[in-house]
Tab-separated table of C-alpha atoms in Angstrom:
chain	number	residue	atom	x	y	z
A	1	MET	CA	0.000	0.000	0.000
A	2	ASN	CA	1.516	3.318	-1.103
A	3	VAL	CA	1.332	6.568	0.805
A	4	TRP	CA	-1.353	8.135	-1.491
A	5	THR	CA	-3.687	5.159	-1.027
A	6	ALA	CA	-3.237	5.294	2.720
A	7	GLU	CA	-3.979	9.018	2.727
A	8	LYS	CA	-7.176	8.418	0.750
A	9	ILE	CA	-8.354	5.773	3.171
A	10	ILE	CA	-7.663	8.019	6.153
A	11	LEU	CA	-9.363	10.932	4.383
A	12	LEU	CA	-12.427	8.874	3.492
A	13	GLY	CA	-12.690	7.670	7.036
A	14	PHE	CA	-12.431	11.234	8.283
A	15	LEU	CA	-14.984	12.559	5.834
A	16	PHE	CA	-17.522	9.884	6.644
A	17	LYS	CA	-17.098	10.401	10.341
A	18	GLY	CA	-20.546	11.251	11.667
A	19	VAL	CA	-22.172	10.391	8.317
A	20	GLU	CA	-23.644	6.922	8.295
A	21	CYS	CA	-25.827	7.360	5.160
A	22	ILE	CA	-25.977	10.111	2.522
A	23	GLU	CA	-28.470	10.572	-0.336
A	24	VAL	CA	-27.308	12.986	-3.044
A	25	THR	CA	-29.498	14.775	-5.604
A	26	LEU	CA	-27.770	15.728	-8.873
A	27	PRO	CA	-28.860	16.650	-12.423
A	28	ASN	CA	-28.661	13.807	-14.916
A	29	GLN	CA	-26.223	15.598	-17.224
A	30	ILE	CA	-24.693	19.035	-17.856
A	31	ASN	CA	-23.240	20.626	-20.981
A	32	ALA	CA	-20.035	22.482	-20.184
A	33	LEU	CA	-18.503	24.959	-22.642
A	34	SER	CA	-14.826	24.360	-23.240
A	35	GLY	CA	-12.763	27.271	-21.906
A	36	SER	CA	-15.374	28.271	-19.340
A	37	CYS	CA	-16.646	26.679	-16.129
A	38	VAL	CA	-19.274	24.166	-15.106
A	39	LEU	CA	-21.751	24.584	-12.271
A	40	ILE	CA	-23.094	21.395	-10.646
A	41	LYS	CA	-26.174	21.886	-8.503
A	42	CYS	CA	-25.997	19.413	-5.659
A	43	THR	CA	-27.970	18.721	-2.460
A	44	PHE	CA	-27.954	15.805	-0.060
A	45	ASN	CA	-29.702	14.278	2.936
A	46	THR	CA	-28.097	12.352	5.770
A	47	SER	CA	-29.398	10.183	8.565
A	48	THR	CA	-27.231	12.101	11.040
A	49	PRO	CA	-26.110	15.733	11.089
A	50	TYR	CA	-23.328	16.465	8.567
A	51	VAL	CA	-20.477	17.767	10.677
A	52	THR	CA	-17.624	17.277	8.158
A	53	PRO	CA	-16.595	20.635	6.621
A	54	GLU	CA	-15.075	19.013	3.511
A	55	GLY	CA	-16.411	17.247	0.423
A	56	TYR	CA	-14.983	15.588	-2.656
A	57	TRP	CA	-15.906	14.449	-6.156
A	58	ILE	CA	-14.961	11.156	-7.749
A	59	VAL	CA	-14.817	10.380	-11.477
A	60	TYR	CA	-16.515	7.079	-12.224
A	61	ARG	CA	-14.209	5.717	-14.935
A	62	ASN	CA	-11.191	5.149	-12.658
A	63	GLN	CA	-12.593	5.936	-9.214
A	64	THR	CA	-10.183	8.847	-8.835
A	65	ILE	CA	-10.848	11.791	-6.546
A	66	VAL	CA	-10.631	14.745	-8.910
A	67	PHE	CA	-11.594	17.413	-6.400
A	68	ASN	CA	-11.349	17.701	-2.658
A	69	SER	CA	-12.218	20.883	-0.867
A	70	SER	CA	-9.592	20.200	1.799
A	71	MET	CA	-6.734	19.836	-0.728
A	72	SER	CA	-4.703	22.875	-1.774
A	73	SER	CA	-3.960	21.551	-5.285
A	74	PRO	CA	-6.763	19.265	-6.472
A	75	VAL	CA	-6.805	17.716	-9.953
A	76	PHE	CA	-9.737	19.965	-10.972
A	77	LYS	CA	-9.740	23.632	-10.116
A	78	GLY	CA	-12.940	24.565	-8.372
A	79	SER	CA	-14.797	25.142	-5.147
A	80	ILE	CA	-17.865	23.986	-3.281
A	81	ILE	CA	-19.993	27.131	-3.217
A	82	GLY	CA	-22.871	25.489	-1.305
A	83	LYS	CA	-22.916	25.300	2.469
A	84	LEU	CA	-22.299	21.708	3.476
A	85	ASN	CA	-23.744	22.256	6.938
A	86	GLU	CA	-26.990	23.164	5.163
A	87	ASN	CA	-26.835	20.013	3.000
A	88	ASN	CA	-25.897	22.017	-0.097
A	89	CYS	CA	-22.999	20.562	-2.077
A	90	THR	CA	-23.271	22.814	-5.198
A	91	THR	CA	-19.841	22.901	-6.831
A	92	ILE	CA	-18.148	24.873	-9.595
A	93	PHE	CA	-15.205	23.663	-11.725
A	94	TYR	CA	-13.063	26.123	-13.709
A	95	ASP	CA	-11.008	25.982	-16.921
A	96	ILE	CA	-13.056	23.216	-18.486
A	97	ASN	CA	-11.497	21.171	-21.297
A	98	SER	CA	-12.251	17.892	-23.055
A	99	ASN	CA	-10.625	15.896	-20.214
A	100	TYR	CA	-13.524	16.872	-17.972
A	101	SER	CA	-16.042	14.786	-19.939
A	102	GLY	CA	-17.252	11.878	-17.831
A	103	THR	CA	-19.525	10.665	-15.044
A	104	TYR	CA	-19.099	12.013	-11.511
A	105	TYR	CA	-20.599	11.425	-8.099
A	106	PHE	CA	-20.305	13.275	-4.818
A	107	MET	CA	-18.633	11.619	-1.877
A	108	ASP	CA	-19.029	7.856	-2.021
A	109	ASN	CA	-22.647	7.773	-3.150
A	110	LYS	CA	-22.677	5.865	-6.437
A	111	LYS	CA	-26.446	5.738	-6.595
A	112	SER	CA	-26.592	9.323	-7.859
A	113	SER	CA	-24.227	10.654	-10.515
A	114	VAL	CA	-23.981	13.465	-13.080
A	115	ILE	CA	-22.661	13.251	-16.649
A	116	ILE	CA	-20.581	16.224	-17.811
A	117	ASN	CA	-20.452	16.743	-21.590
A	118	VAL	CA	-17.775	19.180	-22.713
A	119	ILE	CA	-18.784	21.038	-25.898
A	120	GLU	CA	-16.537	23.241	-28.031
A	121	SER	CA	-19.324	25.536	-29.294
A	122	PRO	CA	-22.258	26.897	-27.297
A	123	PRO	CA	-25.749	25.615	-28.110
A	124	PRO	CA	-27.828	27.990	-30.267
A	125	PRO	CA	-30.618	29.975	-28.597
A	126	VAL	CA	-34.266	29.036	-29.081
A	127	LEU	CA	-36.155	31.603	-31.186
A	128	SER	CA	-39.967	31.578	-31.274
A	129	ASN	CA	-43.089	33.724	-31.639
A	130	THR	CA	-45.265	34.442	-28.684
A	131	GLU	CA	-48.965	33.633	-28.992
A	132	LYS	CA	-49.866	37.261	-29.694
A	133	GLY	CA	-50.287	37.916	-33.429
A	134	VAL	CA	-49.445	34.365	-34.529
A	135	LEU	CA	-51.757	32.383	-36.833
A	136	GLN	CA	-52.339	28.647	-36.608
A	137	ASN	CA	-49.878	27.887	-39.422
A	138	GLY	CA	-47.089	29.775	-37.641
A	139	SER	CA	-47.322	32.883	-39.840
A	140	VAL	CA	-48.305	36.367	-38.655
A	141	LEU	CA	-50.950	38.758	-39.952
A	142	GLU	CA	-50.081	42.233	-41.186
A	143	GLY	CA	-51.071	44.920	-38.707
A	144	SER	CA	-50.731	42.704	-35.653
A	145	SER	CA	-48.310	43.235	-32.808
A	146	VAL	CA	-45.724	40.466	-32.641
A	147	THR	CA	-43.164	39.516	-30.037
A	148	LEU	CA	-40.173	37.362	-30.921
A	149	GLN	CA	-38.664	35.559	-27.967
A	150	CYS	CA	-35.053	34.434	-27.755
A	151	LEU	CA	-34.106	32.028	-24.978
A	152	ALA	CA	-30.605	30.725	-24.293
A	153	LYS	CA	-28.915	28.697	-21.596
A	154	THR	CA	-26.594	30.581	-19.299
A	155	LEU	CA	-24.056	27.749	-19.001
A	156	CYS	CA	-21.120	28.961	-16.893
A	157	SER	CA	-18.836	31.833	-17.888
A	158	SER	CA	-17.106	34.837	-16.380
A	159	GLY	CA	-20.289	36.837	-16.887
A	160	LEU	CA	-23.886	36.404	-17.981
A	161	PRO	CA	-24.238	35.795	-21.737
A	162	VAL	CA	-25.517	38.683	-23.864
A	163	LEU	CA	-28.332	38.408	-26.420
A	164	THR	CA	-28.446	40.696	-29.493
A	165	TRP	CA	-30.877	41.058	-32.447
A	166	SER	CA	-30.294	41.706	-36.152
A	167	SER	CA	-32.266	41.354	-39.392
A	168	ASN	CA	-31.654	40.728	-43.093
A	169	PRO	CA	-32.610	42.839	-44.996
A	170	LYS	CA	-31.635	45.341	-42.374
A	171	LEU	CA	-34.628	46.971	-40.705
A	172	HIS	CA	-34.935	49.477	-37.928
A	173	LEU	CA	-35.575	47.326	-34.875
A	174	SER	CA	-37.044	48.907	-31.780
A	175	GLU	CA	-35.210	48.302	-28.557
A	176	SER	CA	-35.942	44.853	-27.213
A	177	SER	CA	-36.820	44.094	-23.645
A	178	GLN	CA	-34.080	41.797	-22.389
A	179	LEU	CA	-34.877	39.851	-19.248
A	180	GLN	CA	-31.900	38.090	-17.705
A	181	GLU	CA	-32.402	35.760	-14.815
A	182	PRO	CA	-30.163	36.122	-11.762
A	183	PRO	CA	-26.857	34.226	-11.542
A	184	ASN	CA	-27.031	30.455	-10.995
A	185	GLN	CA	-30.250	30.335	-13.025
A	186	THR	CA	-30.464	28.310	-16.213
A	187	HIS	CA	-31.587	30.753	-18.960
A	188	VAL	CA	-31.531	34.297	-20.284
A	189	ILE	CA	-34.470	35.660	-22.280
A	190	SER	CA	-34.833	38.552	-24.722
A	191	HIS	CA	-37.979	39.867	-26.445
A	192	LEU	CA	-38.265	41.843	-29.686
A	193	ASN	CA	-41.571	43.727	-30.084
A	194	PHE	CA	-42.839	45.336	-33.312
A	195	ASN	CA	-45.933	45.886	-35.462
A	196	VAL	CA	-45.932	43.669	-38.541
A	197	THR	CA	-46.162	45.052	-42.106
A	198	HIS	CA	-45.806	43.338	-45.480
A	199	LEU	CA	-42.188	44.574	-45.519
A	200	HIS	CA	-41.415	42.026	-42.789
A	201	HIS	CA	-42.330	39.102	-45.058
A	202	ARG	CA	-39.328	36.842	-45.663
A	203	VAL	CA	-37.155	38.977	-43.372
A	204	LYS	CA	-34.596	36.886	-41.482
A	205	PHE	CA	-34.403	37.771	-37.780
A	206	THR	CA	-31.256	36.618	-35.988
A	207	CYS	CA	-30.736	36.233	-32.258
A	208	THR	CA	-27.098	35.908	-31.221
A	209	ILE	CA	-25.828	34.851	-27.819
A	210	SER	CA	-22.308	35.715	-26.734
A	211	TYR	CA	-20.500	33.977	-23.871
A	212	GLN	CA	-17.655	35.863	-22.230
A	213	LEU	CA	-14.712	33.557	-21.588
A	214	GLN	CA	-11.348	34.339	-20.067
A	215	ASP	CA	-9.376	34.562	-23.319
A	216	LYS	CA	-12.110	35.038	-25.927
A	217	ASN	CA	-15.832	35.106	-26.587
A	218	LYS	CA	-17.851	32.277	-28.065
A	219	THR	CA	-21.109	32.941	-29.894
A	220	ALA	CA	-24.058	31.050	-31.310
A	221	GLN	CA	-27.090	32.253	-33.214
A	222	THR	CA	-30.510	31.199	-34.446
A	223	ILE	CA	-32.322	32.602	-37.504
A	224	LYS	CA	-36.079	32.791	-37.961
A	225	THR	CA	-37.718	33.807	-41.256
A	226	LEU	CA	-41.007	35.613	-40.753
A	227	ASN	CA	-44.007	34.622	-42.889
A	228	VAL	CA	-46.447	37.551	-43.077
A	229	GLN	CA	-49.993	37.200	-44.452
A	230	TYR	CA	-51.407	40.367	-46.083
A	231	ALA	CA	-54.037	41.669	-48.518
A	232	PRO	CA	-53.116	42.410	-52.186
A	233	LYS	CA	-51.181	45.604	-52.915
A	234	MET	CA	-51.172	47.011	-56.476
A	235	SER	CA	-47.833	48.144	-57.862
A	236	PRO	CA	-47.729	51.820	-58.980
A	237	SER	CA	-45.931	50.700	-62.147
A	238	SER	CA	-49.116	49.039	-63.488
A	239	SER	CA	-50.076	50.816	-66.741
A	240	CYS	CA	-51.510	50.702	-70.284
A	241	LYS	CA	-49.636	51.403	-73.546
A	242	ARG	CA	-51.260	52.375	-76.862
A	243	ALA	CA	-49.874	51.321	-80.257
A	244	ASP	CA	-51.435	49.316	-83.091
A	245	VAL	CA	-52.922	47.332	-80.214
A	246	THR	CA	-53.575	48.221	-76.577
A	247	VAL	CA	-51.430	46.430	-73.986
A	248	CYS	CA	-52.067	46.763	-70.230
A	249	PHE	CA	-50.290	45.066	-67.366
A	250	CYS	CA	-50.934	44.834	-63.631
A	251	GLU	CA	-48.425	43.771	-61.001
A	252	VAL	CA	-49.808	42.887	-57.575
A	253	ASP	CA	-48.238	41.637	-54.336
A	254	GLY	CA	-50.132	39.626	-51.714
A	255	ASN	CA	-49.821	36.635	-49.408
A	256	PRO	CA	-51.360	34.227	-50.195
A	257	SER	CA	-50.584	35.042	-53.809
A	258	PRO	CA	-53.717	36.757	-55.232
A	259	ASN	CA	-55.916	35.930	-58.228
A	260	LEU	CA	-56.386	38.665	-60.852
A	261	THR	CA	-59.397	39.459	-63.072
A	262	TRP	CA	-59.602	41.942	-65.999
A	263	TYR	CA	-62.716	44.038	-66.718
A	264	LEU	CA	-63.590	45.921	-69.933
A	265	SER	CA	-66.338	48.485	-69.384
A	266	GLU	CA	-67.113	46.748	-66.070
A	267	LYS	CA	-67.532	43.349	-67.739
A	268	PRO	CA	-65.144	40.440	-67.023
A	269	VAL	CA	-62.752	39.649	-69.873
A	270	THR	CA	-61.480	36.243	-70.953
A	271	ASN	CA	-59.217	35.063	-73.757
A	272	SER	CA	-60.844	35.438	-77.204
A	273	THR	CA	-59.969	36.345	-80.789
A	274	CYS	CA	-59.883	40.020	-79.805
A	275	THR	CA	-58.414	39.792	-76.262
A	276	SER	CA	-55.495	37.941	-74.728
A	277	ILE	CA	-54.552	37.477	-71.049
A	278	SER	CA	-51.271	36.027	-69.767
A	279	GLU	CA	-49.935	35.638	-66.209
A	280	GLU	CA	-46.497	35.251	-64.639
A	281	ARG	CA	-45.717	34.407	-61.021
A	282	LEU	CA	-42.799	36.428	-59.663
A	283	GLY	CA	-41.811	34.675	-56.455
A	284	ASP	CA	-44.317	33.327	-53.961
A	285	THR	CA	-46.339	36.536	-53.504
A	286	VAL	CA	-46.140	38.648	-56.698
A	287	LEU	CA	-48.347	38.139	-59.761
A	288	ARG	CA	-47.879	39.984	-63.070
A	289	SER	CA	-50.741	39.838	-65.615
A	290	THR	CA	-50.764	41.232	-69.172
A	291	PHE	CA	-53.963	42.121	-71.050
A	292	THR	CA	-53.763	42.646	-74.842
A	293	LEU	CA	-56.618	44.293	-76.760
A	294	SER	CA	-56.237	43.795	-80.541
A	295	TYR	CA	-58.862	46.366	-81.602
A	296	PHE	CA	-60.023	49.903	-80.892
A	297	LEU	CA	-63.170	50.866	-79.020
A	298	PRO	CA	-65.742	53.192	-80.647
A	299	ASN	CA	-66.680	55.042	-77.455
A	300	GLU	CA	-64.935	55.994	-74.243
A	301	ASN	CA	-64.316	52.784	-72.280
A	302	SER	CA	-62.333	51.724	-69.214
A	303	ILE	CA	-60.081	48.756	-68.493
A	304	GLN	CA	-59.713	47.571	-64.898
A	305	CYS	CA	-57.674	44.875	-63.145
A	306	GLU	CA	-58.719	43.548	-59.743
A	307	ALA	CA	-56.690	41.270	-57.428
A	308	THR	CA	-58.144	39.310	-54.518
A	309	ASN	CA	-57.058	36.900	-51.779
A	310	ILE	CA	-58.590	35.798	-48.475
A	311	TYR	CA	-57.557	39.040	-46.734
A	312	GLY	CA	-58.895	41.609	-49.199
A	313	ASN	CA	-58.610	43.068	-52.703
A	314	ALA	CA	-56.942	45.835	-54.703
A	315	SER	CA	-57.758	47.284	-58.137
A	316	LYS	CA	-56.487	49.752	-60.739
A	317	GLN	CA	-58.488	51.408	-63.537
A	318	PHE	CA	-57.222	52.640	-66.922
A	319	HIS	CA	-59.227	55.067	-69.135
A	320	LEU	CA	-59.033	54.938	-72.955
A	321	SER	CA	-59.931	57.830	-75.322
A	322	LYS	CA	-62.728	57.961	-77.965
A	323	GLU	CA	-60.414	57.426	-80.921
A	324	THR	CA	-61.031	53.725	-81.224
A	325	ALA	CA	-63.266	51.343	-83.213
A	326	ASP	CA	-64.897	48.051	-82.324
A	327	CYS	CA	-63.814	44.481	-82.950
A	328	GLU	CA	-65.875	44.259	-86.240
A	329	HIS	CA	-63.722	46.968	-87.846
A	330	LYS	CA	-60.460	46.100	-89.454
A	331	PRO	CA	-57.214	46.640	-87.683
A	332	LEU	CA	-55.442	49.939	-88.345
A	333	SER	CA	-52.766	48.469	-90.618
A	334	LEU	CA	-55.440	46.916	-92.853
A	335	GLN	CA	-57.330	50.212	-93.015
A	336	ILE	CA	-54.200	52.007	-94.173
A	337	THR	CA	-53.637	49.354	-96.853
A	338	LEU	CA	-57.204	49.712	-98.124
A	339	ALA	CA	-56.876	53.497	-98.224
A	340	LEU	CA	-53.737	53.201	-100.307
A	341	VAL	CA	-55.465	50.808	-102.706
A	342	VAL	CA	-58.393	53.197	-103.107
A	343	LEU	CA	-56.023	56.115	-103.701
A	344	LEU	CA	-54.092	54.151	-106.323
A	345	TYR	CA	-57.356	53.173	-107.994
A	346	ALA	CA	-58.479	56.810	-108.100
A	347	LEU	CA	-55.199	57.890	-109.630
A	348	THR	CA	-55.403	55.145	-112.233
A	349	VAL	CA	-58.975	56.060	-113.194
A	350	GLY	CA	-58.085	59.768	-113.333
A	351	ALA	CA	-55.160	59.105	-115.622
A	352	GLY	CA	-57.375	57.022	-117.920
A	353	LEU	CA	-60.047	59.703	-118.138
A	354	TYR	CA	-57.403	62.310	-118.941
A	355	LYS	CA	-56.041	60.205	-121.809
A	356	ILE	CA	-59.566	59.611	-123.177
A	357	LYS	CA	-60.229	63.349	-123.123
A	358	GLN	CA	-57.009	64.052	-124.988
A	359	LEU	CA	-57.832	61.414	-127.624
A	360	SER	CA	-61.319	62.830	-128.050
A	361	THR	CA	-59.930	66.301	-128.645
A	362	LYS	CA	-57.540	65.034	-131.323
A	363	LEU	CA	-60.254	63.112	-133.108
A	364	LYS	CA	-62.544	66.153	-133.147
A	365	ALA	CA	-59.804	68.354	-134.531
A	366	LYS	CA	-59.059	65.827	-137.308
A	367	GLY	CA	-62.717	65.607	-138.278
A	368	GLU	CA	-63.046	69.369	-138.690
A	369	ALA	CA	-59.958	69.479	-140.939
A	370	LYS	CA	-61.366	66.772	-143.229
A	371	ALA	CA	-64.680	68.587	-143.570
A	372	HIS	CA	-62.950	71.826	-144.513
A	373	SER	CA	-60.989	70.014	-147.244
A	374	ALA	CA	-64.229	68.601	-148.694
A	375	VAL	CA	-65.784	72.067	-148.901
A	376	GLN	CA	-62.769	73.453	-150.703
A	377	CYS	CA	-62.868	70.579	-153.254
A	378	SER	CA	-66.578	71.158	-154.030
A	379	THR	CA	-66.067	74.893	-154.669
A	380	SER	CA	-63.274	74.316	-157.208
A	381	ASN	CA	-65.358	71.891	-159.251
A	382	ASN	CA	-68.228	74.355	-159.504
A	383	ILE	CA	-65.933	77.090	-160.851
A	384	TYR	CA	-64.502	74.765	-163.472
A	385	GLU	CA	-67.938	73.695	-164.595
A	386	ASN	CA	-69.030	77.325	-164.879
A	387	LEU	CA	-66.075	78.187	-167.000
A	388	ASN	CA	-66.866	75.349	-169.388
A	389	PHE	CA	-70.418	76.488	-169.564
């Protein structure tokens, strides 16, 4: 038997002096952040008053005493911060590293033990919505007041961990109410309060927890993407353009994505030989619809697009001038072609009439000349006959 073994036996005998039976209450397991400390909550009951001012911890794997409050240089750095005479054996170990992972029990009570898991990175905080303003599917309704809650474990560090908020895209976030529980408690909580608008849809809210260690800080974060439900909103860029045909388009944003209907003079419009409607989904909330009118209207008419979803509707109206003609008339390009044909026909007929007139004039002039020659011939014959007579 070596000296160290003998000392342990003497020490154990001394520690158990006056303690015939001890029942220890410990947590099942604890996560300890590497580089920080670990706090073990511990209480016990004894059949006789606990008069021993010291306590120790044993690691299960090799039955080695890793900490003893009566030793000046124990294997683990730490201290029993609970009052043993009040049956409180709460202990803190410092400078945690991977070697601290294992199963431990207090004193010689193997019936109750605690597992210490050493982790290199802190666990991420838990981010959730409070019941206020939250729909059954987990989304939120525009106009409601919403509170995001961030909850994180305190673990053990040189100071309480700090929770911070951020968003992407970056929004102006009102100051959050951060509620931190007193030391030796298990969690810190922070709340972010704001009124929801459609601009919050698909915004990523991030809660970051920062643990202050001796040589550096370690952080962890959780991201929550907000799903906002809202009524349709018509884009100001929706418009109509006039050319050979009339083309109108409407762009509307809503969640759920809205349905869109076109109206011509307050009557619903569908695809036909004179009208054409096409739609394009831009993302999960935006709808773009194009309405093409392939003819002109004879009187002043209006074109209107209307978008609806379960939360409401939005519409935009476009007014057209009186310059137009109905679907039974020919398109403008065909009218121009016909006009040109008629003009060419008129020119051709005019040229023909002019040539006929010229020919008629020539023929008339030739006939008069022939008649004059016949008169002259008749006069000469009469003179000759008279002379013979």
